[in-house]
Amino acid sequence: MSMAGRMPEPYGQGGGANLADILERVLDKGIVIAGDIRINLLDIELLTIKLRLIVASVDKAKEMGIDWWEDDPALSTRARRDELTRENAELRERLAQLTRLEPGRTQEHKEPG
């Protein structure tokens, strides 16, 4: 008996695409799932949930213009570094402003003599 004879047939063999093919197609083309859930009581809206879900590969998402993970400091080290650099520049500017104000402040507090 050959080894191929003992192996089970892959899922969907002969009937179409297997799971790996389906996943590859989904990631290549992308899928959008959208739905709204509304709960009303006597024509009064109590709750609305809007669900938008996109399943796609990173390359496909970038192709569609979706790249929020690159600018989110919680997800990207580059974005975190950029945010720290910006915050550091703001703090240096603020310190420079305070340093420029300091000589004027000391003159205001001098006693008239």
N, CA, C and O atoms as a MOPAC input file, in Angstrom:
PM7 MOZYME 1SCF
protein

 N      0.84500 1    -1.17800 1     0.00000 1
 C      0.00000 1     0.00000 1     0.00000 1
 C      0.89100 1     1.24200 1     0.00000 1
 O      1.83500 1     1.34200 1     0.78300 1
 N      0.59100 1     2.14100 1    -0.84800 1
 C      1.40500 1     3.35700 1    -0.94100 1
 C      0.98300 1     4.35800 1     0.13000 1
 O     -0.11000 1     4.26500 1     0.68900 1
 N      1.87900 1     5.32800 1     0.41000 1
 C      1.61500 1     6.36500 1     1.40800 1
 C      0.42300 1     7.22200 1     1.00600 1
 O     -0.37800 1     7.59900 1     1.86100 1
 N      0.29400 1     7.53000 1    -0.25800 1
 C     -0.81800 1     8.36700 1    -0.72700 1
 C     -2.15000 1     7.68000 1    -0.51700 1
 O     -3.17000 1     8.35200 1    -0.36300 1
 N     -2.16600 1     6.36000 1    -0.50600 1
 C     -3.39200 1     5.63100 1    -0.31000 1
 C     -3.92200 1     5.72800 1     1.11700 1
 O     -5.12900 1     5.61900 1     1.33000 1
 N     -3.02500 1     5.93500 1     2.11400 1
 C     -3.44700 1     6.03300 1     3.50700 1
 C     -3.85200 1     7.44300 1     3.92300 1
 O     -4.56600 1     7.61100 1     4.91100 1
 N     -3.42500 1     8.41500 1     3.21400 1
 C     -3.71700 1     9.81400 1     3.56100 1
 C     -5.16500 1    10.14400 1     3.24500 1
 O     -5.66000 1     9.76900 1     2.18200 1
 N     -5.86500 1    10.84500 1     4.15500 1
 C     -7.23500 1    11.26600 1     3.84300 1
 C     -7.22600 1    12.34000 1     2.76200 1
 O     -6.26800 1    13.09900 1     2.61100 1
 N     -8.31200 1    12.37600 1     2.02800 1
 C     -8.40600 1    13.38100 1     0.97800 1
 C     -8.58500 1    14.75400 1     1.58800 1
 O     -9.31300 1    14.90000 1     2.56900 1
 N     -7.94400 1    15.75300 1     1.03500 1
 C     -8.11700 1    17.11600 1     1.54600 1
 C     -9.56600 1    17.55900 1     1.44200 1
 O    -10.32600 1    17.10200 1     0.58800 1
 N     -9.92600 1    18.47900 1     2.35600 1
 C    -11.28200 1    18.99800 1     2.38700 1
 C    -11.65900 1    19.61900 1     1.04900 1
 O    -10.91500 1    20.43200 1     0.50100 1
 N    -12.77700 1    19.24500 1     0.54400 1
 C    -13.26700 1    19.84800 1    -0.68700 1
 C    -12.63000 1    19.29800 1    -1.93200 1
 O    -12.84500 1    19.82600 1    -3.02300 1
 N    -11.83800 1    18.23500 1    -1.79300 1
 C    -11.16500 1    17.66800 1    -2.95700 1
 C    -12.18800 1    17.16700 1    -3.96300 1
 O    -13.08400 1    16.39600 1    -3.61800 1
 N    -12.05400 1    17.59500 1    -5.17400 1
 C    -12.94400 1    17.15800 1    -6.23000 1
 C    -14.21600 1    17.97300 1    -6.31900 1
 O    -14.84500 1    18.02100 1    -7.37600 1
 N    -14.60600 1    18.61000 1    -5.23700 1
 C    -15.84200 1    19.39400 1    -5.23300 1
 C    -15.60300 1    20.87200 1    -5.43300 1
 O    -16.56400 1    21.63900 1    -5.49800 1
 N    -14.37100 1    21.29700 1    -5.53400 1
 C    -14.09100 1    22.71900 1    -5.69700 1
 C    -12.80600 1    23.06500 1    -4.97200 1
 O    -11.86800 1    22.26900 1    -4.92600 1
 N    -12.77400 1    24.25700 1    -4.40800 1
 C    -11.56900 1    24.74000 1    -3.75900 1
 C    -11.48000 1    24.20800 1    -2.33600 1
 O    -12.49900 1    23.97500 1    -1.68700 1
 N    -10.25800 1    24.01800 1    -1.85900 1
 C    -10.09300 1    23.62300 1    -0.46900 1
 C     -9.97000 1    24.88400 1     0.39700 1
 O     -9.98200 1    26.00800 1    -0.10500 1
 N     -9.85400 1    24.66600 1     1.69300 1
 C     -9.84600 1    25.77700 1     2.64000 1
 C     -8.69400 1    26.75100 1     2.39100 1
 O     -8.86600 1    27.96400 1     2.51200 1
 N     -7.52500 1    26.22100 1     2.04500 1
 C     -6.37300 1    27.08300 1     1.77400 1
 C     -6.62900 1    27.96900 1     0.55700 1
 O     -6.25400 1    29.14100 1     0.54400 1
 N     -7.26900 1    27.40300 1    -0.46100 1
 C     -7.59300 1    28.19400 1    -1.65400 1
 C     -8.59400 1    29.29000 1    -1.32200 1
 O     -8.47600 1    30.42200 1    -1.79200 1
 N     -9.58800 1    28.93400 1    -0.50000 1
 C    -10.59600 1    29.93400 1    -0.12700 1
 C     -9.95100 1    31.05700 1     0.67700 1
 O    -10.21800 1    32.23300 1     0.42800 1
 N     -9.09900 1    30.69900 1     1.64400 1
 C     -8.41700 1    31.71300 1     2.44700 1
 C     -7.52900 1    32.59700 1     1.57800 1
 O     -7.48500 1    33.81200 1     1.76600 1
 N     -6.82800 1    31.99400 1     0.63400 1
 C     -5.97700 1    32.77600 1    -0.26400 1
 C     -6.81400 1    33.75800 1    -1.09000 1
 O     -6.41800 1    34.90700 1    -1.29000 1
 N     -7.95900 1    33.29900 1    -1.56100 1
 C     -8.84000 1    34.19200 1    -2.33200 1
 C     -9.38400 1    35.32400 1    -1.47400 1
 O     -9.44200 1    36.47500 1    -1.90800 1
 N     -9.78300 1    34.98500 1    -0.25000 1
 C    -10.32600 1    36.00700 1     0.65100 1
 C     -9.27600 1    37.07000 1     0.93500 1
 O     -9.55700 1    38.26600 1     0.86100 1
 N     -8.06800 1    36.63000 1     1.25900 1
 C     -7.01200 1    37.59600 1     1.57700 1
 C     -6.59700 1    38.39300 1     0.34300 1
 O     -6.23700 1    39.56500 1     0.45800 1
 N     -6.64300 1    37.77600 1    -0.82400 1
 C     -6.25800 1    38.46800 1    -2.05200 1
 C     -7.30800 1    39.48200 1    -2.49500 1
 O     -6.96800 1    40.59800 1    -2.88800 1
 N     -8.56200 1    39.10500 1    -2.43300 1
 C     -9.63800 1    39.99000 1    -2.89800 1
 C    -10.23400 1    40.83300 1    -1.79100 1
 O    -10.62600 1    41.97700 1    -2.02300 1
 N    -10.30800 1    40.27900 1    -0.58300 1
 C    -10.91200 1    40.98500 1     0.53300 1
 C    -12.39800 1    40.71700 1     0.62800 1
 O    -13.06800 1    40.45200 1    -0.37000 1
 N    -12.89800 1    40.79000 1     1.85100 1
 C    -14.32600 1    40.61400 1     2.10300 1
 C    -14.77900 1    41.75200 1     2.99500 1
 O    -14.08200 1    42.11400 1     3.94400 1
 N    -15.91900 1    42.31200 1     2.70700 1
 C    -16.51300 1    43.35200 1     3.53700 1
 C    -17.81500 1    42.79700 1     4.10800 1
 O    -18.69000 1    42.33500 1     3.37600 1
 N    -17.91400 1    42.85600 1     5.42000 1
 C    -19.13800 1    42.43100 1     6.09700 1
 C    -19.68400 1    43.66300 1     6.80400 1
 O    -19.00200 1    44.26800 1     7.63100 1
 N    -20.90300 1    44.02500 1     6.47900 1
 C    -21.50900 1    45.21700 1     7.06700 1
 C    -22.88000 1    44.85700 1     7.61000 1
 O    -23.61700 1    44.05600 1     7.03300 1
 N    -23.19500 1    45.47300 1     8.73200 1
 C    -24.51200 1    45.22900 1     9.30600 1
 C    -24.83600 1    46.25600 1    10.36800 1
 O    -23.94300 1    46.82800 1    10.99400 1
 N    -26.09900 1    46.47900 1    10.55900 1
 C    -26.56800 1    47.40800 1    11.58700 1
 C    -27.53000 1    46.66700 1    12.50300 1
 O    -28.35600 1    45.87600 1    12.04900 1
 N    -27.41200 1    46.93100 1    13.77600 1
 C    -28.33600 1    46.36800 1    14.75800 1
 C    -29.00200 1    47.55100 1    15.46000 1
 O    -28.32800 1    48.40400 1    16.03800 1
 N    -30.33300 1    47.58900 1    15.40000 1
 C    -31.07600 1    48.66400 1    16.06000 1
 C    -32.08100 1    48.05000 1    17.01600 1
 O    -32.80900 1    47.11900 1    16.67100 1
 N    -32.10400 1    48.57900 1    18.19700 1
 C    -33.08700 1    48.13500 1    19.17700 1
 C    -33.97500 1    49.32700 1    19.50500 1
 O    -33.51200 1    50.32800 1    20.05200 1
 N    -35.24000 1    49.21200 1    19.16900 1
 C    -36.21800 1    50.27300 1    19.42200 1
 C    -37.28200 1    49.77200 1    20.38500 1
 O    -37.64700 1    48.59700 1    20.38000 1
 N    -37.76100 1    50.67300 1    21.19500 1
 C    -38.87200 1    50.36000 1    22.09300 1
 C    -39.90000 1    51.46700 1    21.93500 1
 O    -39.65000 1    52.61900 1    22.28800 1
 N    -41.05200 1    51.10800 1    21.40300 1
 C    -42.13200 1    52.08200 1    21.16600 1
 C    -41.62900 1    53.27900 1    20.34900 1
 O    -41.84500 1    54.43200 1    20.72300 1
 N    -40.96600 1    52.99500 1    19.24700 1
 C    -40.41500 1    54.00900 1    18.33600 1
 C    -39.35100 1    54.89100 1    18.97600 1
 O    -39.02400 1    55.95300 1    18.44700 1
 N    -38.81800 1    54.46400 1    20.09200 1
 C    -37.69600 1    55.18600 1    20.71700 1
 C    -36.44900 1    54.33100 1    20.52000 1
 O    -36.39000 1    53.17200 1    20.93100 1
 N    -35.46400 1    54.93400 1    19.88500 1
 C    -34.23700 1    54.19900 1    19.60500 1
 C    -33.42000 1    54.07300 1    20.88300 1
 O    -32.99900 1    55.07300 1    21.46400 1
 N    -33.20700 1    52.86100 1    21.30400 1
 C    -32.43800 1    52.60900 1    22.51900 1
 C    -30.97300 1    52.33500 1    22.22900 1
 O    -30.09100 1    52.76900 1    22.97000 1
 N    -30.72100 1    51.61400 1    21.14800 1
 C    -29.34900 1    51.20100 1    20.86300 1
 C    -29.17200 1    51.00200 1    19.36600 1
 O    -30.02200 1    50.41600 1    18.69600 1
 N    -28.05400 1    51.50000 1    18.85500 1
 C    -27.69000 1    51.26500 1    17.46100 1
 C    -26.23900 1    50.82500 1    17.41800 1
 O    -25.35600 1    51.50200 1    17.94300 1
 N    -26.00900 1    49.71900 1    16.80700 1
 C    -24.64300 1    49.22000 1    16.62600 1
 C    -24.40600 1    49.08500 1    15.13100 1
 O    -25.13700 1    48.37900 1    14.43600 1
 N    -23.38100 1    49.76600 1    14.64600 1
 C    -23.01400 1    49.65700 1    13.23300 1
 C    -21.72900 1    48.84700 1    13.14500 1
 O    -20.71000 1    49.21100 1    13.73200 1
 N    -21.78800 1    47.76700 1    12.42100 1
 C    -20.65200 1    46.86000 1    12.31200 1
 C    -20.10500 1    46.90800 1    10.89100 1
 O    -20.83200 1    46.67400 1     9.92600 1
 N    -18.81600 1    47.21400 1    10.77500 1
 C    -18.13200 1    47.17600 1     9.48200 1
 C    -16.86500 1    46.36400 1     9.67700 1
 O    -16.01800 1    46.70700 1    10.50100 1
 N    -16.74000 1    45.29700 1     8.92400 1
 C    -15.60700 1    44.39900 1     9.07100 1
 C    -15.01200 1    44.13200 1     7.69900 1
 O    -15.71400 1    43.75600 1     6.76000 1
 N    -13.71600 1    44.33100 1     7.60300 1
 C    -13.01300 1    44.04500 1     6.35600 1
 C    -11.96400 1    42.98600 1     6.65300 1
 O    -11.14600 1    43.14800 1     7.55800 1
 N    -11.99100 1    41.92600 1     5.90300 1
 C    -10.98700 1    40.87600 1     6.02200 1
 C    -10.20900 1    40.87000 1     4.70900 1
 O    -10.75600 1    40.60800 1     3.63800 1
 N     -8.91000 1    41.16800 1     4.82800 1
 C     -8.05800 1    41.20600 1     3.63500 1
 C     -6.61000 1    41.11100 1     4.08300 1
 O     -6.31100 1    41.28200 1     5.26500 1
 N     -5.72600 1    40.84200 1     3.16300 1
 C     -4.30400 1    40.82800 1     3.47400 1
 C     -3.83000 1    42.26300 1     3.66500 1
 O     -4.50400 1    43.21000 1     3.26000 1
 N     -2.67300 1    42.41200 1     4.28100 1
 C     -2.11200 1    43.74400 1     4.51900 1
 C     -1.87700 1    44.46200 1     3.19200 1
 O     -2.17600 1    45.64900 1     3.05900 1
 N     -1.34500 1    43.74200 1     2.22400 1
 C     -1.08600 1    44.35800 1     0.92700 1
 C     -2.37700 1    44.85700 1     0.26700 1
 O     -2.41900 1    45.95100 1    -0.29500 1
 N     -3.42500 1    44.03500 1     0.34700 1
 C     -4.70700 1    44.42700 1    -0.25400 1
 C     -5.29900 1    45.62300 1     0.49500 1
 O     -5.85500 1    46.53100 1    -0.12300 1
 N     -5.17900 1    45.62400 1     1.83700 1
 C     -5.70100 1    46.74900 1     2.62000 1
 C     -4.96900 1    48.03900 1     2.25800 1
 O     -5.59800 1    49.08600 1     2.10600 1
 N     -3.64700 1    47.97100 1     2.12000 1
 C     -2.88900 1    49.16700 1     1.72500 1
 C     -3.30900 1    49.62500 1     0.33300 1
 O     -3.40300 1    50.82300 1     0.06600 1
 N     -3.56200 1    48.66100 1    -0.55000 1
 C     -4.01200 1    48.98400 1    -1.90300 1
 C     -5.35100 1    49.72000 1    -1.86700 1
 O     -5.62000 1    50.57400 1    -2.71300 1
 N     -6.19400 1    49.38200 1    -0.87600 1
 C     -7.49700 1    50.03700 1    -0.72800 1
 C     -7.39500 1    51.35500 1     0.04000 1
 O     -8.38900 1    52.06500 1     0.19300 1
 N     -6.18200 1    51.68300 1     0.52800 1
 C     -5.99500 1    52.93100 1     1.25400 1
 C     -6.21200 1    52.81600 1     2.75300 1
 O     -6.37700 1    53.82300 1     3.44200 1
 N     -6.21300 1    51.60400 1     3.25100 1
 C     -6.40200 1    51.37600 1     4.68700 1
 C     -5.03000 1    51.05500 1     5.29000 1
 O     -4.44100 1    50.01500 1     4.99600 1
 N     -4.53200 1    51.96000 1     6.13500 1
 C     -3.22600 1    51.72000 1     6.75500 1
 C     -3.16000 1    52.32000 1     8.16300 1
 O     -2.11400 1    52.81200 1     8.58600 1
 N     -4.28500 1    52.27400 1     8.88400 1
 C     -4.35000 1    52.89800 1    10.19200 1
 C     -3.36500 1    52.29800 1    11.17600 1
 O     -2.95500 1    52.99200 1    12.10700 1
 N     -2.96900 1    51.06500 1    11.02200 1
 C     -2.04600 1    50.41800 1    11.94500 1
 C     -0.64300 1    51.02500 1    11.84700 1
 O      0.15600 1    50.87200 1    12.77000 1
 N     -0.33300 1    51.71400 1    10.73500 1
 C      0.98300 1    52.32600 1    10.60500 1
 C      1.08800 1    53.63700 1    11.37900 1
 O      2.18800 1    54.05600 1    11.73800 1
 N     -0.05400 1    54.29300 1    11.64100 1
 C     -0.05300 1    55.57500 1    12.34100 1
 C     -0.48300 1    55.46400 1    13.79700 1
 O     -0.45800 1    56.45900 1    14.52100 1
 N     -0.87000 1    54.29500 1    14.23300 1
 C     -1.33000 1    54.10000 1    15.61100 1
 C     -0.12300 1    53.79500 1    16.49700 1
 O      0.52200 1    52.76200 1    16.31300 1
 N      0.19700 1    54.67400 1    17.45600 1
 C      1.36600 1    54.43900 1    18.31400 1
 C      1.26900 1    53.15300 1    19.12700 1
 O      2.29600 1    52.61200 1    19.53700 1
 N      0.07800 1    52.65900 1    19.36700 1
 C     -0.07300 1    51.41700 1    20.12100 1
 C      0.30500 1    50.19900 1    19.27700 1
 O      0.57600 1    49.12900 1    19.82200 1
 N      0.32400 1    50.35500 1    17.96400 1
 C      0.58200 1    49.21500 1    17.09000 1
 C      1.88100 1    49.32800 1    16.30300 1
 O      2.38500 1    48.32000 1    15.80800 1
 N      2.42900 1    50.52400 1    16.17800 1
 C      3.60100 1    50.72500 1    15.32700 1
 C      4.72500 1    51.37800 1    16.11600 1
 O      4.52100 1    52.41700 1    16.74400 1
 N      5.90600 1    50.77900 1    16.08600 1
 C      7.04800 1    51.38900 1    16.77700 1
 C      7.46700 1    52.68000 1    16.08100 1
 O      7.92100 1    53.61800 1    16.73800 1
 N      7.32000 1    52.73700 1    14.76900 1
 C      7.66800 1    53.96600 1    14.04200 1
 C      6.73800 1    55.10100 1    14.44000 1
 O      7.17900 1    56.23000 1    14.65000 1
 N      5.44100 1    54.79500 1    14.54200 1
 C      4.47400 1    55.82300 1    14.94500 1
 C      4.73300 1    56.27300 1    16.37500 1
 O      4.61700 1    57.45900 1    16.68500 1
 N      5.09000 1    55.31500 1    17.26600 1
 C      5.39400 1    55.65100 1    18.65600 1
 C      6.62900 1    56.55500 1    18.72100 1
 O      6.65700 1    57.51800 1    19.48700 1
 N      7.65300 1    56.24100 1    17.91200 1
 C      8.87200 1    57.04600 1    17.86200 1
 C      8.55400 1    58.44600 1    17.33200 1
 O      9.04800 1    59.43800 1    17.86800 1
 N      7.73800 1    58.53000 1    16.28900 1
 C      7.35700 1    59.82800 1    15.73000 1
 C      6.58600 1    60.66500 1    16.75000 1
 O      6.78600 1    61.87500 1    16.85200 1
 N      5.70600 1    60.00800 1    17.49800 1
 C      4.92900 1    60.72800 1    18.51100 1
 C      5.83900 1    61.24200 1    19.62000 1
 O      5.66900 1    62.36900 1    20.08600 1
 N      6.80300 1    60.43000 1    20.04700 1
 C      7.74100 1    60.87300 1    21.07500 1
 C      8.60300 1    62.02600 1    20.57300 1
 O      8.89600 1    62.95000 1    21.33200 1
 N      9.01000 1    61.98500 1    19.31600 1
 C      9.80000 1    63.06300 1    18.73200 1
 C      8.99500 1    64.35900 1    18.69200 1
 O      9.50400 1    65.42900 1    19.02500 1
 N      7.73200 1    64.24900 1    18.28000 1
 C      6.85700 1    65.43000 1    18.23800 1
 C      6.62800 1    65.98300 1    19.63800 1
 O      6.68400 1    67.19500 1    19.84600 1
 N      6.37000 1    65.10500 1    20.59200 1
 C      6.13800 1    65.53200 1    21.96800 1
 C      7.40100 1    66.16900 1    22.54900 1
 O      7.31600 1    67.16000 1    23.27500 1
 N      8.55500 1    65.61300 1    22.23900 1
 C      9.81900 1    66.17800 1    22.71100 1
 C     10.03800 1    67.57800 1    22.13100 1
 O     10.48800 1    68.47800 1    22.84000 1
 N      9.72400 1    67.76400 1    20.84600 1
 C      9.87300 1    69.07600 1    20.21400 1
 C      8.92900 1    70.09600 1    20.86100 1
 O      9.31300 1    71.24400 1    21.08300 1
 N      7.69800 1    69.67600 1    21.16200 1
 C      6.75200 1    70.57800 1    21.82600 1
 C      7.24300 1    70.96900 1    23.21000 1
 O      7.12900 1    72.12900 1    23.60700 1
 N      7.78200 1    70.01900 1    23.93700 1
 C      8.28600 1    70.31600 1    25.27600 1
 C      9.49900 1    71.24400 1    25.21600 1
 O      9.63700 1    72.12900 1    26.06000 1
 N     10.37600 1    71.05600 1    24.23400 1
 C     11.53800 1    71.95200 1    24.07900 1
 C     11.07600 1    73.37100 1    23.74200 1
 O     11.62400 1    74.34900 1    24.25100 1
 N     10.06800 1    73.47000 1    22.88500 1
 C      9.54200 1    74.78600 1    22.52700 1
 C      8.92300 1    75.46500 1    23.74800 1
 O      9.11100 1    76.66000 1    23.97300 1
 N      8.19200 1    74.69300 1    24.51900 1
 C      7.55700 1    75.22900 1    25.73100 1
 C      8.61800 1    75.67400 1    26.74200 1
 O      8.47000 1    76.72200 1    27.37000 1
 N      9.66300 1    74.90300 1    26.89900 1
 C     10.75600 1    75.25700 1    27.80500 1
 C     11.45100 1    76.52900 1    27.33100 1
 O     11.80400 1    77.38500 1    28.14200 1
 N     11.64800 1    76.65600 1    26.01700 1
 C     12.27500 1    77.86800 1    25.47800 1
 C     11.40100 1    79.08700 1    25.74100 1
 O     11.91400 1    80.15500 1    26.07500 1
 N     10.08100 1    78.94100 1    25.59600 1
 C      9.17200 1    80.05700 1    25.89000 1
 C      9.25100 1    80.44200 1    27.36100 1
 O      9.29000 1    81.62800 1    27.69000 1
 N      9.27600 1    79.46900 1    28.23500 1
 C      9.35400 1    79.75500 1    29.66700 1
 C     10.68800 1    80.39700 1    30.02700 1
 O     10.73700 1    81.27400 1    30.89000 1
 N     11.75300 1    79.97800 1    29.38800 1
 C     13.06700 1    80.56200 1    29.64100 1
 C     13.11000 1    82.02100 1    29.19000 1
 O     13.71400 1    82.86900 1    29.84600 1
 N     12.45000 1    82.30200 1    28.04000 1
 C     12.40500 1    83.69500 1    27.55300 1
 C     11.58900 1    84.57400 1    28.51000 1
 O     11.91500 1    85.74800 1    28.68600 1
 N     10.54500 1    84.03400 1    29.12300 1
 C      9.69500 1    84.79100 1    30.03900 1
 C     10.36100 1    85.01300 1    31.39300 1
 O     10.03700 1    85.98900 1    32.07000 1
 N     11.24800 1    84.17200 1    31.79800 1
 C     11.83500 1    84.21500 1    33.14300 1
 C     12.50600 1    85.55000 1    33.47000 1
 O     12.25300 1    86.07100 1    34.55600 1
 N     13.35200 1    86.15200 1    32.59900 1
 C     13.96500 1    87.43900 1    32.96600 1
 C     12.91600 1    88.52800 1    33.20300 1
 O     13.08800 1    89.33200 1    34.11900 1
 N     11.86300 1    88.58700 1    32.43700 1
 C     10.80300 1    89.57900 1    32.61800 1
 C     10.06000 1    89.37500 1    33.92600 1
 O      9.67600 1    90.34600 1    34.57900 1
 N      9.85500 1    88.13600 1    34.31100 1
 C      9.15100 1    87.84000 1    35.56000 1
 C      9.94000 1    88.29300 1    36.76200 1
 O      9.35600 1    88.79900 1    37.72100 1
 N     11.26000 1    88.12700 1    36.74300 1
 C     12.06000 1    88.51800 1    37.90400 1
 C     12.09000 1    90.03000 1    38.04900 1
 O     12.17800 1    90.53600 1    39.16700 1
 N     12.01600 1    90.77700 1    36.92600 1
 C     12.00800 1    92.23700 1    37.01600 1
 C     10.68700 1    92.72700 1    37.59000 1
 O     10.66400 1    93.73400 1    38.29800 1
 N      9.59600 1    92.04300 1    37.30400 1
 C      8.29600 1    92.45700 1    37.82400 1
 C      8.22000 1    92.31400 1    39.33300 1
 O      7.50000 1    93.06500 1    39.99100 1
 N      8.95800 1    91.35500 1    39.89200 1
 C      8.86200 1    91.08000 1    41.32100 1
 C      9.85300 1    91.90300 1    42.14800 1
 O      9.85600 1    91.79300 1    43.37400 1
 N     10.68800 1    92.71800 1    41.51400 1
 C     11.64600 1    93.52800 1    42.27200 1
 C     10.91000 1    94.63800 1    43.01300 1
 O      9.96300 1    95.22800 1    42.49500 1
 N     11.35300 1    94.90500 1    44.21000 1
 C     10.76800 1    95.96200 1    45.01300 1
 C     11.22200 1    97.32200 1    44.48900 1
 O     12.39900 1    97.48900 1    44.16900 1
 N     10.32300 1    98.29200 1    44.39300 1
 C     10.74000 1    99.62200 1    43.92500 1
 C     11.66700 1   100.26500 1    44.96400 1
 O     11.38200 1   100.25300 1    46.16100 1
 N     12.73200 1   100.79900 1    44.50300 1
 C     13.70000 1   101.29400 1    45.46600 1
 C     13.99000 1   102.67300 1    45.32000 1
 O     14.79600 1   103.21800 1    46.07500 1

